[in-house]
Amino acid sequence: MAIRLGSTVINCTDLDTMTRFWSAALGLEPASEAGDFRLLRGPHVNLSLQRSSTPVSARDQMHLDLYADDQRREVDRLVGLGARFVRHVDDDPADDWVVLADPEDNLFCVCVKPAAEVRDPAARAGTPGAGPAA
């Protein structure tokens, strides 16, 4: 494939707070610290933060789904880093996620997705060939 996702960009007002939060949350390292832009790099993902010249007000246009083997542990860790709990959606045993908000109220989800299932979507019991449902 000639195209791939390079980085997801989050608009924010406080680059330092958001850099600390997302670096710790995802184990990323700041790779650039330009005045209005930060690139955070990791072995499997890049995340970019971009200073917004106006308050960030449009929500739910896009969000991150974070896949976790141990959802409860990761939610507790992220809340300890400064995330805010929003809601837990667990009405379908095959699709369970927790909605959190980062320090600037950008929503993201922590989904129950074991690593083996993410690498092989057919691993989901009873749904041959099914992809991740987040």
PDB file of C-alpha atoms in Angstrom:
ATOM      1  CA  MET A   1       0.000   0.000   0.000  1.00  0.00           C
ATOM      2  CA  ALA A   2       1.330   3.438  -0.901  1.00  0.00           C
ATOM      3  CA  ILE A   3      -0.449   5.343   1.858  1.00  0.00           C
ATOM      4  CA  ARG A   4      -0.487   4.842   5.612  1.00  0.00           C
ATOM      5  CA  LEU A   5      -1.494   6.792   8.677  1.00  0.00           C
ATOM      6  CA  GLY A   6       1.476   8.832   9.839  1.00  0.00           C
ATOM      7  CA  SER A   7       0.078  10.541  12.895  1.00  0.00           C
ATOM      8  CA  THR A   8      -3.176  11.483  14.536  1.00  0.00           C
ATOM      9  CA  VAL A   9      -3.256  15.196  15.394  1.00  0.00           C
ATOM     10  CA  ILE A  10      -5.005  16.621  18.451  1.00  0.00           C
ATOM     11  CA  ASN A  11      -5.654  20.366  18.553  1.00  0.00           C
ATOM     12  CA  CYS A  12      -5.026  21.794  22.023  1.00  0.00           C
ATOM     13  CA  THR A  13      -4.238  24.978  23.894  1.00  0.00           C
ATOM     14  CA  ASP A  14      -1.684  23.781  26.492  1.00  0.00           C
ATOM     15  CA  LEU A  15       1.051  21.885  24.649  1.00  0.00           C
ATOM     16  CA  ASP A  16       3.096  21.155  27.770  1.00  0.00           C
ATOM     17  CA  THR A  17       0.224  19.551  29.719  1.00  0.00           C
ATOM     18  CA  MET A  18      -0.945  17.577  26.718  1.00  0.00           C
ATOM     19  CA  THR A  19       2.634  16.460  25.884  1.00  0.00           C
ATOM     20  CA  ARG A  20       3.132  15.158  29.439  1.00  0.00           C
ATOM     21  CA  PHE A  21      -0.238  13.380  29.477  1.00  0.00           C
ATOM     22  CA  TRP A  22      -0.089  11.668  26.067  1.00  0.00           C
ATOM     23  CA  SER A  23       3.625  10.819  26.359  1.00  0.00           C
ATOM     24  CA  ALA A  24       2.985   9.056  29.674  1.00  0.00           C
ATOM     25  CA  ALA A  25      -0.323   7.531  28.548  1.00  0.00           C
ATOM     26  CA  LEU A  26       1.105   5.886  25.417  1.00  0.00           C
ATOM     27  CA  GLY A  27       4.817   5.596  26.235  1.00  0.00           C
ATOM     28  CA  LEU A  28       5.775   8.139  23.573  1.00  0.00           C
ATOM     29  CA  GLU A  29       8.780  10.453  23.328  1.00  0.00           C
ATOM     30  CA  PRO A  30       8.614  14.039  22.048  1.00  0.00           C
ATOM     31  CA  ALA A  31      10.486  14.052  18.729  1.00  0.00           C
ATOM     32  CA  SER A  32       9.952  17.718  17.919  1.00  0.00           C
ATOM     33  CA  GLU A  33       9.148  20.731  20.013  1.00  0.00           C
ATOM     34  CA  ALA A  34       8.370  23.465  17.502  1.00  0.00           C
ATOM     35  CA  GLY A  35       6.515  26.420  18.997  1.00  0.00           C
ATOM     36  CA  ASP A  36       3.015  25.375  17.978  1.00  0.00           C
ATOM     37  CA  PHE A  37       3.449  21.671  17.222  1.00  0.00           C
ATOM     38  CA  ARG A  38       4.712  18.551  19.006  1.00  0.00           C
ATOM     39  CA  LEU A  39       5.354  15.185  17.405  1.00  0.00           C
ATOM     40  CA  LEU A  40       5.287  12.319  19.930  1.00  0.00           C
ATOM     41  CA  ARG A  41       6.847   9.096  18.632  1.00  0.00           C
ATOM     42  CA  GLY A  42       6.686   5.506  19.747  1.00  0.00           C
ATOM     43  CA  PRO A  43       7.596   2.111  18.329  1.00  0.00           C
ATOM     44  CA  HIS A  44       4.091   1.499  16.947  1.00  0.00           C
ATOM     45  CA  VAL A  45       2.363   4.877  16.738  1.00  0.00           C
ATOM     46  CA  ASN A  46       2.895   8.623  16.346  1.00  0.00           C
ATOM     47  CA  LEU A  47       0.663  11.241  17.911  1.00  0.00           C
ATOM     48  CA  SER A  48       0.896  14.949  17.139  1.00  0.00           C
ATOM     49  CA  LEU A  49      -0.267  17.884  19.204  1.00  0.00           C
ATOM     50  CA  GLN A  50      -0.985  21.196  17.525  1.00  0.00           C
ATOM     51  CA  ARG A  51      -1.618  24.468  19.340  1.00  0.00           C
ATOM     52  CA  SER A  52      -4.997  25.875  18.398  1.00  0.00           C
ATOM     53  CA  SER A  53      -5.201  29.645  17.989  1.00  0.00           C
ATOM     54  CA  THR A  54      -8.801  29.568  19.205  1.00  0.00           C
ATOM     55  CA  PRO A  55     -10.354  27.527  22.027  1.00  0.00           C
ATOM     56  CA  VAL A  56     -10.981  23.953  20.992  1.00  0.00           C
ATOM     57  CA  SER A  57     -14.760  23.677  21.013  1.00  0.00           C
ATOM     58  CA  ALA A  58     -15.851  21.128  18.408  1.00  0.00           C
ATOM     59  CA  ARG A  59     -15.971  17.743  20.135  1.00  0.00           C
ATOM     60  CA  ASP A  60     -16.618  14.236  18.904  1.00  0.00           C
ATOM     61  CA  GLN A  61     -15.351  14.900  15.377  1.00  0.00           C
ATOM     62  CA  MET A  62     -12.679  12.283  15.935  1.00  0.00           C
ATOM     63  CA  HIS A  63     -11.328  10.302  18.882  1.00  0.00           C
ATOM     64  CA  LEU A  64      -8.721   7.692  19.716  1.00  0.00           C
ATOM     65  CA  ASP A  65      -9.550   4.076  20.557  1.00  0.00           C
ATOM     66  CA  LEU A  66      -6.840   2.615  22.775  1.00  0.00           C
ATOM     67  CA  TYR A  67      -6.780  -1.196  22.910  1.00  0.00           C
ATOM     68  CA  ALA A  68      -5.938  -2.772  26.270  1.00  0.00           C
ATOM     69  CA  ASP A  69      -5.400  -6.298  27.560  1.00  0.00           C
ATOM     70  CA  ASP A  70      -6.276  -5.099  31.083  1.00  0.00           C
ATOM     71  CA  GLN A  71      -8.841  -2.338  30.679  1.00  0.00           C
ATOM     72  CA  ARG A  72      -9.354  -1.604  34.385  1.00  0.00           C
ATOM     73  CA  ARG A  73      -5.615  -1.237  35.040  1.00  0.00           C
ATOM     74  CA  GLU A  74      -5.176   1.088  32.052  1.00  0.00           C
ATOM     75  CA  VAL A  75      -8.205   3.213  32.955  1.00  0.00           C
ATOM     76  CA  ASP A  76      -6.905   3.611  36.515  1.00  0.00           C
ATOM     77  CA  ARG A  77      -3.435   4.507  35.201  1.00  0.00           C
ATOM     78  CA  LEU A  78      -4.799   7.078  32.740  1.00  0.00           C
ATOM     79  CA  VAL A  79      -7.054   8.667  35.372  1.00  0.00           C
ATOM     80  CA  GLY A  80      -3.976   8.893  37.607  1.00  0.00           C
ATOM     81  CA  LEU A  81      -2.190  10.763  34.803  1.00  0.00           C
ATOM     82  CA  GLY A  82      -4.987  13.342  34.570  1.00  0.00           C
ATOM     83  CA  ALA A  83      -7.737  11.794  32.446  1.00  0.00           C
ATOM     84  CA  ARG A  84     -11.362  12.113  33.575  1.00  0.00           C
ATOM     85  CA  PHE A  85     -13.806   9.187  33.604  1.00  0.00           C
ATOM     86  CA  VAL A  86     -16.866   9.837  31.391  1.00  0.00           C
ATOM     87  CA  ARG A  87     -18.727   6.523  31.099  1.00  0.00           C
ATOM     88  CA  HIS A  88     -18.331   2.746  30.801  1.00  0.00           C
ATOM     89  CA  VAL A  89     -20.191   1.017  27.959  1.00  0.00           C
ATOM     90  CA  ASP A  90     -20.391  -2.719  28.595  1.00  0.00           C
ATOM     91  CA  ASP A  91     -23.861  -3.736  27.435  1.00  0.00           C
ATOM     92  CA  ASP A  92     -22.387  -6.066  24.776  1.00  0.00           C
ATOM     93  CA  PRO A  93     -19.925  -8.642  26.194  1.00  0.00           C
ATOM     94  CA  ALA A  94     -18.120  -8.732  22.843  1.00  0.00           C
ATOM     95  CA  ASP A  95     -17.588  -4.938  22.756  1.00  0.00           C
ATOM     96  CA  ASP A  96     -16.639  -3.224  26.027  1.00  0.00           C
ATOM     97  CA  TRP A  97     -15.098   0.257  26.305  1.00  0.00           C
ATOM     98  CA  VAL A  98     -14.567   3.099  28.761  1.00  0.00           C
ATOM     99  CA  VAL A  99     -14.828   6.691  27.581  1.00  0.00           C
ATOM    100  CA  LEU A 100     -12.304   9.061  29.167  1.00  0.00           C
ATOM    101  CA  ALA A 101     -11.431  12.707  28.585  1.00  0.00           C
ATOM    102  CA  ASP A 102      -7.846  13.963  28.441  1.00  0.00           C
ATOM    103  CA  PRO A 103      -6.779  17.124  30.360  1.00  0.00           C
ATOM    104  CA  GLU A 104      -8.383  19.353  27.693  1.00  0.00           C
ATOM    105  CA  ASP A 105     -11.602  17.321  27.528  1.00  0.00           C
ATOM    106  CA  ASN A 106     -10.844  15.478  24.266  1.00  0.00           C
ATOM    107  CA  LEU A 107     -12.694  12.168  24.473  1.00  0.00           C
ATOM    108  CA  PHE A 108     -10.959   8.830  23.912  1.00  0.00           C
ATOM    109  CA  CYS A 109     -11.868   5.205  24.574  1.00  0.00           C
ATOM    110  CA  VAL A 110     -10.083   2.346  26.303  1.00  0.00           C
ATOM    111  CA  CYS A 111     -11.369  -0.823  24.634  1.00  0.00           C
ATOM    112  CA  VAL A 112     -11.035  -4.421  25.773  1.00  0.00           C
ATOM    113  CA  LYS A 113      -8.940  -5.795  22.925  1.00  0.00           C
ATOM    114  CA  PRO A 114      -6.363  -8.478  23.742  1.00  0.00           C
ATOM    115  CA  ALA A 115      -3.189  -8.090  21.668  1.00  0.00           C
ATOM    116  CA  ALA A 116      -3.732 -11.466  19.960  1.00  0.00           C
ATOM    117  CA  GLU A 117      -7.191 -10.353  18.794  1.00  0.00           C
ATOM    118  CA  VAL A 118      -5.858  -7.099  17.378  1.00  0.00           C
ATOM    119  CA  ARG A 119      -3.179  -8.955  15.398  1.00  0.00           C
ATOM    120  CA  ASP A 120      -5.696 -11.620  14.265  1.00  0.00           C
ATOM    121  CA  PRO A 121      -9.289 -10.282  14.125  1.00  0.00           C
ATOM    122  CA  ALA A 122     -10.567 -13.820  13.476  1.00  0.00           C
ATOM    123  CA  ALA A 123      -9.454 -14.712  17.008  1.00  0.00           C
ATOM    124  CA  ARG A 124     -12.731 -13.315  18.398  1.00  0.00           C
ATOM    125  CA  ALA A 125     -14.680 -16.396  19.492  1.00  0.00           C
ATOM    126  CA  GLY A 126     -17.711 -17.148  17.378  1.00  0.00           C
ATOM    127  CA  THR A 127     -17.093 -14.481  14.759  1.00  0.00           C
ATOM    128  CA  PRO A 128     -14.759 -15.865  12.105  1.00  0.00           C
ATOM    129  CA  GLY A 129     -13.250 -13.079  10.061  1.00  0.00           C
ATOM    130  CA  ALA A 130     -14.792 -10.327  12.189  1.00  0.00           C
ATOM    131  CA  GLY A 131     -12.685  -7.226  12.677  1.00  0.00           C
ATOM    132  CA  PRO A 132     -12.293  -5.220  15.882  1.00  0.00           C
ATOM    133  CA  ALA A 133     -15.634  -3.688  16.842  1.00  0.00           C
ATOM    134  CA  ALA A 134     -14.420  -0.428  18.392  1.00  0.00           C
TER     135      ALA A 134
END
